[in-house]
């Protein structure tokens, strides 16, 4: 073992605390890189394989009712490789012991063959027999939520008729990776089921003999979907076509694509921040070590070591820290990725999901971290080449402190000696102290931003379910009905208020920007469910235009005063142009609002409603749910409490759960920065502090001289960190926002206070560790010249 290798081992042991702190920062960056890149690769590859294996359609073409013969015309469209027709309808389930009617979607499969498109993955039991119309296969997640098993029976209401089916199997489908009830955004396994039945059974249930109401289309390689969609719409238009759409507009695929894109965005932005912090820390540690070891560097060169050998020695020190942190982070990233895979299997209904480590992510994570950490050290190593043995072994020229702060007169009498020493060092080395302040401010900013993000999730829940939606129950109908039919609900015992609503599916267009969604028709002054502005004030709905949510307005690149084209996809399916009169705040989905009478007038269908918001006496909830269950016009009932619980579960898993990981990471980085600042200051002043002890200073005074500097630097970093955290909050909240929910950027005194607690705790812990080492230090050894 060469002398330089022995010195490298001693140096690493001497700065082991700093080395571990820096390595942890690097490890966190690599962990995020490997974990998230692996999750992206796993989700993307599993989704592709699942879609391909079970032949998920690329175009969905819903229609009111069209004869089966039209399937041949669809197959003749250029670029179409396969067509499968089917029947899809709404159903209500009556589960024993549950008052609430549960929503279901009934989907037909061919009687005696596998479907050409949208096949299902059977997880338990068997498929139904084609000649047994009373057999059904149900969605596995619903079956598990209710403890069902093959052989159980199921009471179902379809098209107003109540029937009993025997469950013969459980299944999963790529079409329902993210399974939500029609009209809802939040998946809830307890309240939504999918029923796969024979084509013959559903033809009888929905009076569709010899007809279908949805066509599934797959495309030949290289075919442009827009052209096929236009051709399909032209064929189906006269039969009540509701507008064909591509796979990207399928709700299930839309949300998993958003999840994957969110992970990609985080992977591209978060790890580089950690790498930069690590490079900054290494730069500080190595630069100050070089300054402290001027004589050692000169001595090594005097003994014949070349500039390259001495430079390589310090570069090895940097690489030892960087590589060890990167390797540890890579291994932890694999472990974290494998753990999160189980979470995603609950969040999305994949039949399998194996964490797939992308080798490139491991190489990129380790390579980028090592390069980033080494970059800071390389700037310092230039000084090694510039030092000649004679210059290096001579003490550095004393600094000019003639213009620094002087303590004369009253100020000198007011401040004691240790305090003057702290302030004198701060004013004599402003650049070095400025670097420490910036480093700690970066940790403050990250901690403050993550505290704000945690608070923003709570604010989003409160604003959505307490301020915007003040109803207790949402009732939806199978199809638009006359408003006077709500009288049956209004007269129920326990119903306090009923507010009508009409939800109209539509394609919103502004030039080349389009959005497939719906328009919510509300009364002029809605109470249970409102449109609110940025100050959470209720918006009065006028009859002269449409109000868009802020997220939808951004997506369509439209502002109040502009005109919006609305292609209605139900009823007469008119295309109308409406002025945008306001922008509303909404943190769930991307709604658009119109005054109910104005919406019905535009559709030329007066006095129609498709649902209602209810406020009820919870003491009569069971009675109300039972009455709604037996109303043939009711398609679904959604208690707000259940929706809130399901939404809370979503935000605590998947992409939302990463906020906890990032909050932990922010704490690690903050501690690493402050701890390194304290350790560097201790290393630089070890001989000076030992000299003060010899001169008669107590341990407490010595600790005050060192830790007082850390305290002042930390206090100065707090306001700078608050400003950085304010800006960082907006960037992180944008990364967390998806089509399902938009996270408000909420930065207040409470969040900054939480960040201050983290920073102060890190400073106190770092100070305690440093003070303990000062108390244990050997004065003779500290005063010796290290050679």
PDB file of C-alpha atoms in Angstrom, residues 22-247:
ATOM      1  CA  UNK A  22     -22.251  13.992   1.485  1.00  0.00           C
ATOM      2  CA  UNK A  23     -22.572  10.358   0.445  1.00  0.00           C
ATOM      3  CA  UNK A  24     -26.142  10.310   1.758  1.00  0.00           C
ATOM      4  CA  UNK A  25     -27.056  13.356  -0.332  1.00  0.00           C
ATOM      5  CA  UNK A  26     -25.607  11.633  -3.398  1.00  0.00           C
ATOM      6  CA  UNK A  27     -27.344   8.382  -2.439  1.00  0.00           C
ATOM      7  CA  UNK A  28     -30.707  10.129  -2.220  1.00  0.00           C
ATOM      8  CA  UNK A  29     -30.304  11.543  -5.706  1.00  0.00           C
ATOM      9  CA  UNK A  30     -29.331   8.180  -7.178  1.00  0.00           C
ATOM     10  CA  UNK A  31     -32.112   6.461  -5.199  1.00  0.00           C
ATOM     11  CA  UNK A  32     -34.723   8.766  -6.761  1.00  0.00           C
ATOM     12  CA  UNK A  33     -33.166   8.356 -10.199  1.00  0.00           C
ATOM     13  CA  UNK A  34     -33.033   4.546 -10.098  1.00  0.00           C
ATOM     14  CA  UNK A  35     -36.373   4.107  -8.334  1.00  0.00           C
ATOM     15  CA  UNK A  36     -38.402   6.450 -10.507  1.00  0.00           C
ATOM     16  CA  UNK A  37     -36.746   5.518 -13.788  1.00  0.00           C
ATOM     17  CA  UNK A  38     -37.341   1.876 -12.907  1.00  0.00           C
ATOM     18  CA  UNK A  39     -40.975   2.577 -12.080  1.00  0.00           C
ATOM     19  CA  UNK A  40     -41.428   4.447 -15.364  1.00  0.00           C
ATOM     20  CA  UNK A  41     -39.884   1.548 -17.291  1.00  0.00           C
ATOM     21  CA  UNK A  42     -41.910  -1.005 -15.334  1.00  0.00           C
ATOM     22  CA  UNK A  43     -45.242   0.782 -15.736  1.00  0.00           C
ATOM     23  CA  UNK A  44     -44.630   1.634 -19.378  1.00  0.00           C
ATOM     24  CA  UNK A  45     -43.451  -1.837 -20.369  1.00  0.00           C
ATOM     25  CA  UNK A  46     -46.152  -3.629 -18.376  1.00  0.00           C
ATOM     26  CA  UNK A  47     -48.844  -1.390 -19.836  1.00  0.00           C
ATOM     27  CA  UNK A  48     -47.562  -2.007 -23.387  1.00  0.00           C
ATOM     28  CA  UNK A  49     -47.351  -5.775 -22.897  1.00  0.00           C
ATOM     29  CA  UNK A  50     -50.761  -5.925 -21.188  1.00  0.00           C
ATOM     30  CA  UNK A  51     -52.414  -3.880 -23.951  1.00  0.00           C
ATOM     31  CA  UNK A  52     -50.783  -5.966 -26.644  1.00  0.00           C
ATOM     32  CA  UNK A  53     -51.447  -9.374 -25.087  1.00  0.00           C
ATOM     33  CA  UNK A  54     -55.141  -8.700 -24.482  1.00  0.00           C
ATOM     34  CA  UNK A  55     -55.587  -6.650 -27.660  1.00  0.00           C
ATOM     35  CA  UNK A  56     -56.840  -3.371 -26.235  1.00  0.00           C
ATOM     36  CA  UNK A  57     -58.594  -1.330 -28.923  1.00  0.00           C
ATOM     37  CA  UNK A  58     -56.987   1.847 -30.213  1.00  0.00           C
ATOM     38  CA  UNK A  59     -60.280   3.572 -31.016  1.00  0.00           C
ATOM     39  CA  UNK A  60     -63.584   3.442 -29.122  1.00  0.00           C
ATOM     40  CA  UNK A  61     -66.752   4.430 -31.018  1.00  0.00           C
ATOM     41  CA  UNK A  62     -69.840   4.683 -28.756  1.00  0.00           C
ATOM     42  CA  UNK A  63     -73.233   5.020 -30.445  1.00  0.00           C
ATOM     43  CA  UNK A  64     -76.841   5.089 -29.270  1.00  0.00           C
ATOM     44  CA  UNK A  65     -77.858   2.018 -31.283  1.00  0.00           C
ATOM     45  CA  UNK A  66     -76.766   0.777 -34.674  1.00  0.00           C
ATOM     46  CA  UNK A  67     -77.404  -2.457 -36.617  1.00  0.00           C
ATOM     47  CA  UNK A  68     -74.728  -5.125 -36.586  1.00  0.00           C
ATOM     48  CA  UNK A  69     -74.328  -4.906 -40.354  1.00  0.00           C
ATOM     49  CA  UNK A  70     -72.532  -1.584 -39.940  1.00  0.00           C
ATOM     50  CA  UNK A  71     -69.536  -3.442 -38.492  1.00  0.00           C
ATOM     51  CA  UNK A  72     -68.619  -4.514 -42.033  1.00  0.00           C
ATOM     52  CA  UNK A  73     -68.549  -0.868 -43.140  1.00  0.00           C
ATOM     53  CA  UNK A  74     -66.245  -0.020 -40.242  1.00  0.00           C
ATOM     54  CA  UNK A  75     -63.868  -2.815 -41.253  1.00  0.00           C
ATOM     55  CA  UNK A  76     -63.627  -1.359 -44.749  1.00  0.00           C
ATOM     56  CA  UNK A  77     -62.252   1.968 -43.467  1.00  0.00           C
ATOM     57  CA  UNK A  78     -58.644   2.307 -44.709  1.00  0.00           C
ATOM     58  CA  UNK A  79     -56.178   1.528 -41.938  1.00  0.00           C
ATOM     59  CA  UNK A  80     -58.563  -0.560 -39.828  1.00  0.00           C
ATOM     60  CA  UNK A  81     -57.149  -3.997 -38.980  1.00  0.00           C
ATOM     61  CA  UNK A  82     -59.913  -5.360 -36.717  1.00  0.00           C
ATOM     62  CA  UNK A  83     -63.364  -4.402 -35.420  1.00  0.00           C
ATOM     63  CA  UNK A  84     -65.261  -5.851 -32.466  1.00  0.00           C
ATOM     64  CA  UNK A  85     -68.792  -4.721 -31.629  1.00  0.00           C
ATOM     65  CA  UNK A  86     -70.313  -5.005 -28.196  1.00  0.00           C
ATOM     66  CA  UNK A  87     -73.042  -3.803 -25.871  1.00  0.00           C
ATOM     67  CA  UNK A  88     -72.220  -1.632 -22.879  1.00  0.00           C
ATOM     68  CA  UNK A  89     -74.728  -0.453 -20.294  1.00  0.00           C
ATOM     69  CA  UNK A  90     -75.149   0.867 -16.769  1.00  0.00           C
ATOM     70  CA  UNK A  91     -76.287  -1.358 -13.926  1.00  0.00           C
ATOM     71  CA  UNK A  92     -76.964  -1.111 -10.200  1.00  0.00           C
ATOM     72  CA  UNK A  93     -75.982  -3.809  -7.729  1.00  0.00           C
ATOM     73  CA  UNK A  94     -77.946  -4.654  -4.595  1.00  0.00           C
ATOM     74  CA  UNK A  95     -75.451  -6.070  -2.122  1.00  0.00           C
ATOM     75  CA  UNK A  96     -76.717  -7.732   1.078  1.00  0.00           C
ATOM     76  CA  UNK A  97     -76.353  -5.504   4.127  1.00  0.00           C
ATOM     77  CA  UNK A  98     -75.534  -2.388   2.075  1.00  0.00           C
ATOM     78  CA  UNK A  99     -78.222   0.276   1.711  1.00  0.00           C
ATOM     79  CA  UNK A 100     -76.311   2.182  -0.949  1.00  0.00           C
ATOM     80  CA  UNK A 101     -76.946   1.144  -4.574  1.00  0.00           C
ATOM     81  CA  UNK A 102     -73.584   0.281  -6.114  1.00  0.00           C
ATOM     82  CA  UNK A 103     -72.771   1.225  -9.689  1.00  0.00           C
ATOM     83  CA  UNK A 104     -71.612  -1.234 -12.299  1.00  0.00           C
ATOM     84  CA  UNK A 105     -70.828  -1.283 -15.990  1.00  0.00           C
ATOM     85  CA  UNK A 106     -72.118  -4.264 -17.936  1.00  0.00           C
ATOM     86  CA  UNK A 107     -69.945  -5.264 -20.903  1.00  0.00           C
ATOM     87  CA  UNK A 108     -70.731  -7.960 -23.439  1.00  0.00           C
ATOM     88  CA  UNK A 109     -68.314 -10.610 -24.686  1.00  0.00           C
ATOM     89  CA  UNK A 110     -68.951 -12.985 -27.614  1.00  0.00           C
ATOM     90  CA  UNK A 111     -70.968 -16.039 -26.616  1.00  0.00           C
ATOM     91  CA  UNK A 112     -68.711 -18.798 -27.963  1.00  0.00           C
ATOM     92  CA  UNK A 113     -65.357 -17.242 -28.835  1.00  0.00           C
ATOM     93  CA  UNK A 114     -62.712 -14.907 -27.531  1.00  0.00           C
ATOM     94  CA  UNK A 115     -63.205 -11.269 -28.474  1.00  0.00           C
ATOM     95  CA  UNK A 116     -61.002  -9.927 -31.240  1.00  0.00           C
ATOM     96  CA  UNK A 117     -60.322  -6.866 -29.101  1.00  0.00           C
ATOM     97  CA  UNK A 118     -60.450  -6.008 -25.370  1.00  0.00           C
ATOM     98  CA  UNK A 119     -60.060  -9.534 -24.065  1.00  0.00           C
ATOM     99  CA  UNK A 120     -60.090 -10.112 -20.292  1.00  0.00           C
ATOM    100  CA  UNK A 121     -57.616 -11.820 -17.970  1.00  0.00           C
ATOM    101  CA  UNK A 122     -59.382 -14.469 -15.898  1.00  0.00           C
ATOM    102  CA  UNK A 123     -57.940 -14.518 -12.372  1.00  0.00           C
ATOM    103  CA  UNK A 124     -60.274 -17.025 -10.695  1.00  0.00           C
ATOM    104  CA  UNK A 125     -63.092 -19.376 -11.631  1.00  0.00           C
ATOM    105  CA  UNK A 126     -64.121 -19.770 -15.278  1.00  0.00           C
ATOM    106  CA  UNK A 127     -65.703 -17.820 -18.106  1.00  0.00           C
ATOM    107  CA  UNK A 128     -69.481 -17.906 -18.543  1.00  0.00           C
ATOM    108  CA  UNK A 129     -71.051 -20.455 -20.842  1.00  0.00           C
ATOM    109  CA  UNK A 130     -72.468 -18.893 -24.001  1.00  0.00           C
ATOM    110  CA  UNK A 131     -75.796 -20.647 -23.571  1.00  0.00           C
ATOM    111  CA  UNK A 132     -76.123 -19.593 -19.899  1.00  0.00           C
ATOM    112  CA  UNK A 133     -77.344 -15.957 -19.860  1.00  0.00           C
ATOM    113  CA  UNK A 134     -77.550 -15.962 -16.057  1.00  0.00           C
ATOM    114  CA  UNK A 135     -73.774 -16.312 -15.568  1.00  0.00           C
ATOM    115  CA  UNK A 136     -71.468 -13.365 -15.055  1.00  0.00           C
ATOM    116  CA  UNK A 137     -67.768 -12.657 -14.588  1.00  0.00           C
ATOM    117  CA  UNK A 138     -66.999  -9.654 -12.365  1.00  0.00           C
ATOM    118  CA  UNK A 139     -64.075  -7.296 -11.791  1.00  0.00           C
ATOM    119  CA  UNK A 140     -61.656  -8.884  -9.328  1.00  0.00           C
ATOM    120  CA  UNK A 141     -61.053  -5.740  -7.254  1.00  0.00           C
ATOM    121  CA  UNK A 142     -64.794  -5.354  -6.529  1.00  0.00           C
ATOM    122  CA  UNK A 143     -65.111  -9.033  -5.660  1.00  0.00           C
ATOM    123  CA  UNK A 144     -62.222  -8.826  -3.185  1.00  0.00           C
ATOM    124  CA  UNK A 145     -63.581  -5.623  -1.653  1.00  0.00           C
ATOM    125  CA  UNK A 146     -66.864  -7.419  -0.831  1.00  0.00           C
ATOM    126  CA  UNK A 147     -65.498 -10.879  -0.086  1.00  0.00           C
ATOM    127  CA  UNK A 148     -67.259 -12.523  -3.024  1.00  0.00           C
ATOM    128  CA  UNK A 149     -66.260 -15.865  -4.480  1.00  0.00           C
ATOM    129  CA  UNK A 150     -67.243 -17.933  -7.534  1.00  0.00           C
ATOM    130  CA  UNK A 151     -70.634 -19.533  -6.931  1.00  0.00           C
ATOM    131  CA  UNK A 152     -72.144 -16.507  -5.160  1.00  0.00           C
ATOM    132  CA  UNK A 153     -75.176 -14.780  -6.613  1.00  0.00           C
ATOM    133  CA  UNK A 154     -75.545 -11.116  -7.548  1.00  0.00           C
ATOM    134  CA  UNK A 155     -78.720  -9.013  -7.715  1.00  0.00           C
ATOM    135  CA  UNK A 156     -78.485  -6.566 -10.620  1.00  0.00           C
ATOM    136  CA  UNK A 157     -80.836  -3.905 -11.970  1.00  0.00           C
ATOM    137  CA  UNK A 158     -80.329  -3.217 -15.683  1.00  0.00           C
ATOM    138  CA  UNK A 159     -82.537  -1.053 -17.878  1.00  0.00           C
ATOM    139  CA  UNK A 160     -85.121  -0.923 -15.079  1.00  0.00           C
ATOM    140  CA  UNK A 161     -85.374  -4.715 -14.689  1.00  0.00           C
ATOM    141  CA  UNK A 162     -84.060  -6.611 -11.674  1.00  0.00           C
ATOM    142  CA  UNK A 163     -82.261  -9.903 -12.317  1.00  0.00           C
ATOM    143  CA  UNK A 164     -80.119 -12.383 -10.406  1.00  0.00           C
ATOM    144  CA  UNK A 165     -76.839 -13.685 -11.843  1.00  0.00           C
ATOM    145  CA  UNK A 166     -74.468 -16.399 -10.718  1.00  0.00           C
ATOM    146  CA  UNK A 167     -70.819 -15.378 -10.374  1.00  0.00           C
ATOM    147  CA  UNK A 168     -68.623 -17.882 -12.185  1.00  0.00           C
ATOM    148  CA  UNK A 169     -65.299 -16.040 -12.285  1.00  0.00           C
ATOM    149  CA  UNK A 170     -63.214 -12.971 -11.549  1.00  0.00           C
ATOM    150  CA  UNK A 171     -61.349 -11.056 -14.217  1.00  0.00           C
ATOM    151  CA  UNK A 172     -59.155  -8.059 -14.927  1.00  0.00           C
ATOM    152  CA  UNK A 173     -58.947  -6.040 -18.120  1.00  0.00           C
ATOM    153  CA  UNK A 174     -56.514  -3.513 -19.621  1.00  0.00           C
ATOM    154  CA  UNK A 175     -59.561  -1.340 -20.291  1.00  0.00           C
ATOM    155  CA  UNK A 176     -60.137  -0.970 -16.537  1.00  0.00           C
ATOM    156  CA  UNK A 177     -56.655  -0.468 -15.120  1.00  0.00           C
ATOM    157  CA  UNK A 178     -58.034   2.640 -13.438  1.00  0.00           C
ATOM    158  CA  UNK A 179     -61.659   1.743 -12.728  1.00  0.00           C
ATOM    159  CA  UNK A 180     -64.105   4.547 -11.905  1.00  0.00           C
ATOM    160  CA  UNK A 181     -67.855   4.758 -11.949  1.00  0.00           C
ATOM    161  CA  UNK A 182     -69.303   6.720 -14.903  1.00  0.00           C
ATOM    162  CA  UNK A 183     -69.260  10.430 -14.107  1.00  0.00           C
ATOM    163  CA  UNK A 184     -66.756  10.076 -11.240  1.00  0.00           C
ATOM    164  CA  UNK A 185     -63.029  10.746 -11.198  1.00  0.00           C
ATOM    165  CA  UNK A 186     -61.971   8.773  -8.159  1.00  0.00           C
ATOM    166  CA  UNK A 187     -61.755   4.960  -8.267  1.00  0.00           C
ATOM    167  CA  UNK A 188     -63.437   3.140  -5.416  1.00  0.00           C
ATOM    168  CA  UNK A 189     -63.330  -0.668  -5.453  1.00  0.00           C
ATOM    169  CA  UNK A 190     -66.180  -0.821  -2.932  1.00  0.00           C
ATOM    170  CA  UNK A 191     -68.632   1.136  -5.089  1.00  0.00           C
ATOM    171  CA  UNK A 192     -67.923   0.222  -8.706  1.00  0.00           C
ATOM    172  CA  UNK A 193     -67.945  -3.105 -10.530  1.00  0.00           C
ATOM    173  CA  UNK A 194     -67.571  -4.336 -14.080  1.00  0.00           C
ATOM    174  CA  UNK A 195     -69.794  -7.222 -15.199  1.00  0.00           C
ATOM    175  CA  UNK A 196     -68.786  -9.262 -18.246  1.00  0.00           C
ATOM    176  CA  UNK A 197     -71.713 -11.173 -19.703  1.00  0.00           C
ATOM    177  CA  UNK A 198     -72.657 -12.988 -22.867  1.00  0.00           C
ATOM    178  CA  UNK A 199     -73.726 -10.915 -25.860  1.00  0.00           C
ATOM    179  CA  UNK A 200     -77.074 -12.701 -25.892  1.00  0.00           C
ATOM    180  CA  UNK A 201     -77.779 -11.789 -22.257  1.00  0.00           C
ATOM    181  CA  UNK A 202     -77.065  -8.086 -22.782  1.00  0.00           C
ATOM    182  CA  UNK A 203     -78.970  -7.946 -26.049  1.00  0.00           C
ATOM    183  CA  UNK A 204     -82.032  -9.075 -24.124  1.00  0.00           C
ATOM    184  CA  UNK A 205     -81.374  -6.787 -21.143  1.00  0.00           C
ATOM    185  CA  UNK A 206     -80.945  -3.598 -23.192  1.00  0.00           C
ATOM    186  CA  UNK A 207     -83.204  -4.447 -26.156  1.00  0.00           C
ATOM    187  CA  UNK A 208     -80.254  -4.591 -28.553  1.00  0.00           C
ATOM    188  CA  UNK A 209     -81.153  -7.673 -30.602  1.00  0.00           C
ATOM    189  CA  UNK A 210     -79.056  -7.530 -33.786  1.00  0.00           C
ATOM    190  CA  UNK A 211     -77.510  -4.199 -32.777  1.00  0.00           C
ATOM    191  CA  UNK A 212     -74.610  -2.774 -30.813  1.00  0.00           C
ATOM    192  CA  UNK A 213     -73.855   0.480 -28.995  1.00  0.00           C
ATOM    193  CA  UNK A 214     -70.059   0.507 -29.094  1.00  0.00           C
ATOM    194  CA  UNK A 215     -67.494  -0.484 -31.690  1.00  0.00           C
ATOM    195  CA  UNK A 216     -63.884  -1.284 -30.849  1.00  0.00           C
ATOM    196  CA  UNK A 217     -61.315  -0.617 -33.583  1.00  0.00           C
ATOM    197  CA  UNK A 218     -57.657  -1.518 -33.948  1.00  0.00           C
ATOM    198  CA  UNK A 219     -55.396   0.059 -36.552  1.00  0.00           C
ATOM    199  CA  UNK A 220     -52.796  -1.134 -38.994  1.00  0.00           C
ATOM    200  CA  UNK A 221     -49.239  -0.042 -38.298  1.00  0.00           C
ATOM    201  CA  UNK A 222     -48.602   3.540 -39.338  1.00  0.00           C
ATOM    202  CA  UNK A 223     -52.279   4.515 -39.622  1.00  0.00           C
ATOM    203  CA  UNK A 224     -53.217   7.993 -38.399  1.00  0.00           C
ATOM    204  CA  UNK A 225     -55.977   7.596 -35.743  1.00  0.00           C
ATOM    205  CA  UNK A 226     -57.578  10.974 -36.524  1.00  0.00           C
ATOM    206  CA  UNK A 227     -58.491   9.888 -40.049  1.00  0.00           C
ATOM    207  CA  UNK A 228     -60.128   6.664 -38.861  1.00  0.00           C
ATOM    208  CA  UNK A 229     -61.986   8.522 -36.089  1.00  0.00           C
ATOM    209  CA  UNK A 230     -63.412  10.978 -38.616  1.00  0.00           C
ATOM    210  CA  UNK A 231     -64.486   8.140 -40.934  1.00  0.00           C
ATOM    211  CA  UNK A 232     -66.108   6.208 -38.057  1.00  0.00           C
ATOM    212  CA  UNK A 233     -67.970   9.331 -36.916  1.00  0.00           C
ATOM    213  CA  UNK A 234     -69.364   9.838 -40.426  1.00  0.00           C
ATOM    214  CA  UNK A 235     -70.645   6.254 -40.536  1.00  0.00           C
ATOM    215  CA  UNK A 236     -72.168   6.290 -37.035  1.00  0.00           C
ATOM    216  CA  UNK A 237     -73.488   9.835 -36.994  1.00  0.00           C
ATOM    217  CA  UNK A 238     -76.974   9.016 -38.332  1.00  0.00           C
ATOM    218  CA  UNK A 239     -77.352   6.247 -35.718  1.00  0.00           C
ATOM    219  CA  UNK A 240     -76.651   8.538 -32.778  1.00  0.00           C
ATOM    220  CA  UNK A 241     -72.865   8.367 -32.679  1.00  0.00           C
ATOM    221  CA  UNK A 242     -71.458   9.906 -29.528  1.00  0.00           C
ATOM    222  CA  UNK A 243     -68.046  10.620 -31.025  1.00  0.00           C
ATOM    223  CA  UNK A 244     -65.249   8.127 -31.514  1.00  0.00           C
ATOM    224  CA  UNK A 245     -62.094   8.726 -29.504  1.00  0.00           C
ATOM    225  CA  UNK A 246     -58.595   7.363 -29.311  1.00  0.00           C
ATOM    226  CA  UNK A 247     -56.901   5.372 -26.597  1.00  0.00           C
TER     227      UNK A 247
END
